[in-house]
Amino acid sequence: MTAISVVGLTKAYGDLTAVDAVDLTVDVGEFVGVIGPNGAGKTTLLEMIEGLRRPDAGEITVLGEPAWPRNRRLQPRIGVQLQASAFFERLTAREQIHTFAALYRVPARAADEWLERVGLGEKAASRVEDLSGGQAQRLSIACALVHDPELVFLDEPTAALDPQARRNLWDLLRAINEDGRTVVLTTHYMDEAEALCDRVAIIDHGRLLQHDTPTALVAAHAGGGNLEDVFLALTGREYRA
Ligand SMILES: Nc1ncnc2c1ncn2[C@@H]1O[C@H](COP(=O)(O)OP(=O)(O)O)[C@@H](O)[C@H]1O
Ligand SMILES: [Mg+2]
C-alpha cells in the first residue's frame, strides 16, 4: 500500500530550482528519511507533500488524496512538525499541547498522555521558553501527534541537539513508527538516517539521487562504508551537512 506518491515534483524560487523533477514513493508503515546537505531542498519537498507549498509542476498523492490545494480531508490523518517549530508564547507545555488538542477536537486526556509518552510529564507546568532544546523538540513532536495521525512528517527534529539528546529522541521516533505510523523524517545527519530509516531518499541540489535502503546503497556505492561515502560516490563531493 502506498502512503505517498510523488511524480515530477518541481519548485523554483526565482532562478533557483529548489526541487527538481522528484519522483518518490513511500509505503504505508515505512520510516523514510529525506537526507542531504543544508539547502538541498528537503524542507521545500516536504512542505509541498504536506500541502503547505504550491508546486510549480508535478503530482502528489497522499493517502490516496491530492495534496494541493490544501486538502481538508487529509488534515486529521497527517501530523506535521515544521522545521521552525513555533510555540504559542508564554504557555506552559501542558497549555501548549492542550491548545493543539482543542484545534483538532481531541480530548485533553489524549494531550496529557502524549506529554507523558514523550517524557515531559514532569515539565507540564514549565513554560515552553524554559524547556531545553531536546524537551522543546519532544513537545513539538507530541503536538504533531496529538490527533493520532497515521502519517507523520518531521523536519529535522534533531537539528541543533547535542549527541545525547539526539539519541534520546531516536527511541521516541522509532516508537512512533512501531505504533504502525508512516514516518517521513528529514535530517542532515547521515548516521541518524542509517540508524532509523527503512529507506532513504538522498537529495542534492533539488534532485533525488537515490532512494533505497541504507544497506543497499552502501553495498552498491560504498562497499564497507556508510551513507557519507555513498554521497561522495554519487556526487564527487565530501558530505558536509
Ligand atoms: N521561501 C524561499 N524563497 C527563496 N529561496 C528559498 C525559499 N525557501 C528555500 N529557499 C532556497 O531553496 C533551497 C532549498 O531550501 P530548503 O528546501 O529549505 O532546503 P533544506 O531543507 O534541504 O535545507 C535553498 O537554496 C534555499 O535557500
Ligand atoms: Mg530544511
XYZ file of C-alpha atoms and ligand atoms in Angstrom:
269
model
C 0.000 0.000 0.000
C 1.249 3.442 -0.912
C 1.160 6.318 1.583
C 2.800 8.940 -0.619
C 3.312 9.096 -4.341
C 5.172 11.995 -5.915
C 5.802 12.332 -9.654
C 7.834 15.035 -11.364
C 7.603 17.372 -8.398
C 9.281 20.701 -9.118
C 9.537 24.047 -7.341
C 11.674 27.078 -8.162
C 12.291 30.268 -6.221
C 13.192 32.698 -8.988
C 16.204 31.259 -10.808
C 16.856 28.621 -8.168
C 15.249 25.217 -8.693
C 14.854 24.050 -5.098
C 13.110 20.774 -6.013
C 13.818 19.379 -9.439
C 11.539 16.741 -11.004
C 11.449 14.460 -7.954
C 9.708 11.059 -8.151
C 9.220 9.368 -4.790
C 7.046 6.652 -3.275
C 6.575 5.936 0.424
C 4.803 2.761 1.523
C 2.349 2.602 4.407
C 4.230 1.811 7.620
C 7.623 2.795 6.280
C 10.155 5.004 8.040
C 11.651 7.089 5.265
C 14.456 9.612 5.594
C 14.873 12.551 3.242
C 18.542 13.333 3.601
C 21.051 15.722 2.133
C 23.029 18.838 2.969
C 21.511 22.143 4.085
C 19.873 23.841 1.122
C 19.335 20.537 -0.731
C 15.574 21.128 -0.927
C 14.345 18.821 1.861
C 12.009 21.317 3.527
C 10.588 22.549 0.229
C 9.896 18.965 -0.828
C 8.254 18.114 2.495
C 6.129 21.252 2.610
C 4.739 20.524 -0.840
C 3.835 16.973 0.179
C 2.226 18.377 3.345
C 0.082 20.641 1.172
C 1.660 23.802 2.588
C 3.549 24.943 -0.516
C 2.277 25.089 -4.073
C 4.315 23.022 -6.554
C 5.271 24.518 -9.917
C 4.789 21.125 -11.532
C 4.184 17.519 -10.605
C 1.649 15.285 -8.925
C 1.379 14.474 -5.229
C -0.949 11.852 -3.797
C -1.067 11.442 -0.016
C -3.129 8.578 1.459
C -4.998 8.386 -1.815
C -5.842 12.109 -1.877
C -4.392 15.023 -3.829
C -2.220 17.153 -1.506
C -2.728 20.501 -3.267
C -4.745 22.649 -2.949
C -4.668 22.082 0.796
C -6.913 19.128 1.350
C -9.078 19.265 4.463
C -9.757 15.551 4.346
C -6.048 14.931 4.922
C -5.662 17.186 7.942
C -6.894 14.698 10.556
C -4.784 11.956 9.009
C -1.384 13.643 8.859
C 0.841 15.127 11.547
C 3.299 17.868 10.689
C 6.259 19.085 12.688
C 7.694 22.103 10.909
C 11.417 22.815 10.855
C 10.981 26.177 12.534
C 8.590 24.992 15.215
C 6.851 27.973 16.699
C 5.156 27.688 20.060
C 2.470 29.935 21.390
C 4.385 32.327 23.635
C 4.309 32.169 27.422
C 2.243 28.993 27.581
C 3.231 26.016 29.679
C 3.982 22.734 27.950
C 0.569 21.451 29.015
C -1.259 24.563 27.791
C 0.614 24.337 24.513
C -0.409 20.770 23.727
C -3.939 21.308 25.050
C -4.272 24.143 22.533
C -3.339 21.739 19.735
C -5.740 19.153 21.116
C -8.564 21.714 21.080
C -7.758 22.687 17.477
C -8.111 19.045 16.471
C -11.096 18.466 18.793
C -9.168 15.808 20.689
C -9.855 15.205 24.404
C -7.414 16.913 26.784
C -6.665 13.478 28.247
C -5.025 12.450 24.962
C -2.795 15.522 25.183
C -1.734 14.616 28.730
C -0.974 11.071 27.615
C 1.274 12.399 24.870
C 3.132 14.623 27.328
C 3.845 11.537 29.431
C 4.774 9.470 26.437
C 7.423 11.937 25.241
C 8.824 12.167 28.767
C 7.541 15.626 29.613
C 5.098 14.697 32.378
C 7.298 16.434 34.925
C 7.703 19.503 32.725
C 3.992 20.002 32.063
C 3.895 23.194 34.131
C 7.079 24.671 32.644
C 6.829 27.448 30.123
C 7.897 26.455 26.663
C 10.729 29.012 26.665
C 12.179 27.288 29.741
C 12.483 23.865 28.074
C 15.816 22.527 26.847
C 16.285 22.057 23.100
C 15.539 18.351 23.361
C 12.467 18.918 25.522
C 11.142 21.535 23.101
C 11.534 19.082 20.217
C 9.689 16.412 22.203
C 6.870 18.823 22.892
C 6.643 19.799 19.253
C 6.542 16.120 18.233
C 3.800 15.459 20.802
C 1.809 18.405 19.394
C 2.163 16.985 15.870
C 0.858 13.610 17.091
C -1.897 14.639 19.465
C -4.675 13.791 16.980
C -3.204 10.324 16.364
C -2.328 10.762 12.660
C -1.419 7.749 10.522
C 1.284 9.645 8.587
C 3.815 11.913 10.301
C 6.255 14.438 8.829
C 9.184 15.537 10.980
C 11.507 18.195 9.573
C 14.940 17.953 11.206
C 13.611 17.144 14.671
C 17.112 16.533 15.994
C 18.933 19.513 14.455
C 20.911 21.587 16.939
C 20.641 18.967 19.694
C 23.679 17.578 21.458
C 24.527 13.938 20.638
C 22.957 12.558 23.822
C 19.670 14.435 23.356
C 19.660 13.361 19.713
C 19.979 9.684 20.614
C 17.303 10.009 23.271
C 14.951 11.247 20.577
C 15.738 8.280 18.327
C 13.923 5.902 20.672
C 10.831 8.092 20.551
C 10.971 8.314 16.749
C 11.305 4.532 16.466
C 8.357 4.016 18.805
C 6.164 6.358 16.741
C 6.859 4.185 13.698
C 6.442 0.932 15.618
C 2.916 2.101 16.518
C 2.162 1.500 12.846
C 2.529 5.082 11.648
C 4.267 6.003 8.425
C 7.108 8.413 9.227
C 8.866 10.807 6.875
C 11.842 12.455 8.533
C 14.323 14.918 7.146
C 17.799 15.074 8.572
C 21.249 16.217 7.575
C 22.767 13.623 9.912
C 23.644 10.598 7.830
C 24.255 8.381 10.895
C 20.767 9.180 12.106
C 19.213 8.163 8.796
C 21.214 4.947 8.847
C 20.082 4.171 12.401
C 16.387 4.925 11.924
C 15.225 4.637 8.345
C 13.943 1.702 6.295
C 14.736 3.671 3.163
C 16.468 6.962 2.498
C 15.945 9.466 -0.301
C 19.216 11.287 -0.924
C 18.589 14.826 -2.196
C 21.237 17.176 -3.575
C 20.580 20.497 -5.338
C 16.893 19.617 -5.515
C 17.431 16.312 -7.299
C 16.679 12.879 -5.939
C 19.934 10.952 -6.359
C 18.894 7.613 -4.884
C 16.054 6.106 -2.912
C 16.757 2.767 -1.297
C 17.644 1.037 1.952
C 20.852 2.277 3.577
C 22.255 -1.253 3.310
C 21.582 -1.486 -0.421
C 23.015 1.978 -1.080
C 26.183 1.263 0.860
C 26.578 -2.108 -0.870
C 26.072 -0.603 -4.328
C 28.122 2.577 -3.956
C 30.431 2.343 -0.959
C 31.265 -1.232 -0.042
C 32.065 -1.349 3.659
C 31.388 2.345 4.103
C 28.491 4.465 5.227
C 25.973 6.903 3.746
C 28.526 9.720 3.708
C 30.663 7.540 1.436
C 27.595 6.930 -0.724
C 27.120 10.698 -1.038
C 30.760 11.098 -2.069
C 30.434 8.315 -4.642
C 27.258 9.847 -6.100
C 28.334 13.496 -6.177
C 32.135 13.503 -6.162
C 31.920 15.806 -3.106
C 32.708 15.117 0.539
C 29.480 15.172 2.517
C 29.117 18.308 4.619
C 25.891 18.993 6.454
N 10.980 31.000 0.505
C 12.115 30.896 -0.184
N 12.491 31.849 -1.071
C 13.631 31.739 -1.773
N 14.501 30.711 -1.677
C 14.191 29.737 -0.808
C 12.987 29.775 -0.016
N 12.954 28.650 0.755
C 14.067 27.953 0.468
N 14.816 28.601 -0.466
C 16.066 28.107 -1.066
O 15.767 26.869 -1.684
C 16.815 25.923 -1.462
C 16.270 24.709 -0.740
O 15.904 25.123 0.584
P 15.252 24.115 1.615
O 14.118 23.460 0.961
O 14.990 24.882 2.854
O 16.436 23.069 1.807
P 16.817 22.147 3.077
O 15.592 21.956 3.881
O 17.349 20.890 2.466
O 17.885 22.875 3.829
C 17.901 26.678 -0.700
O 18.845 27.159 -1.625
C 17.136 27.807 -0.046
O 17.984 28.916 0.169
Mg 15.184 22.248 5.837
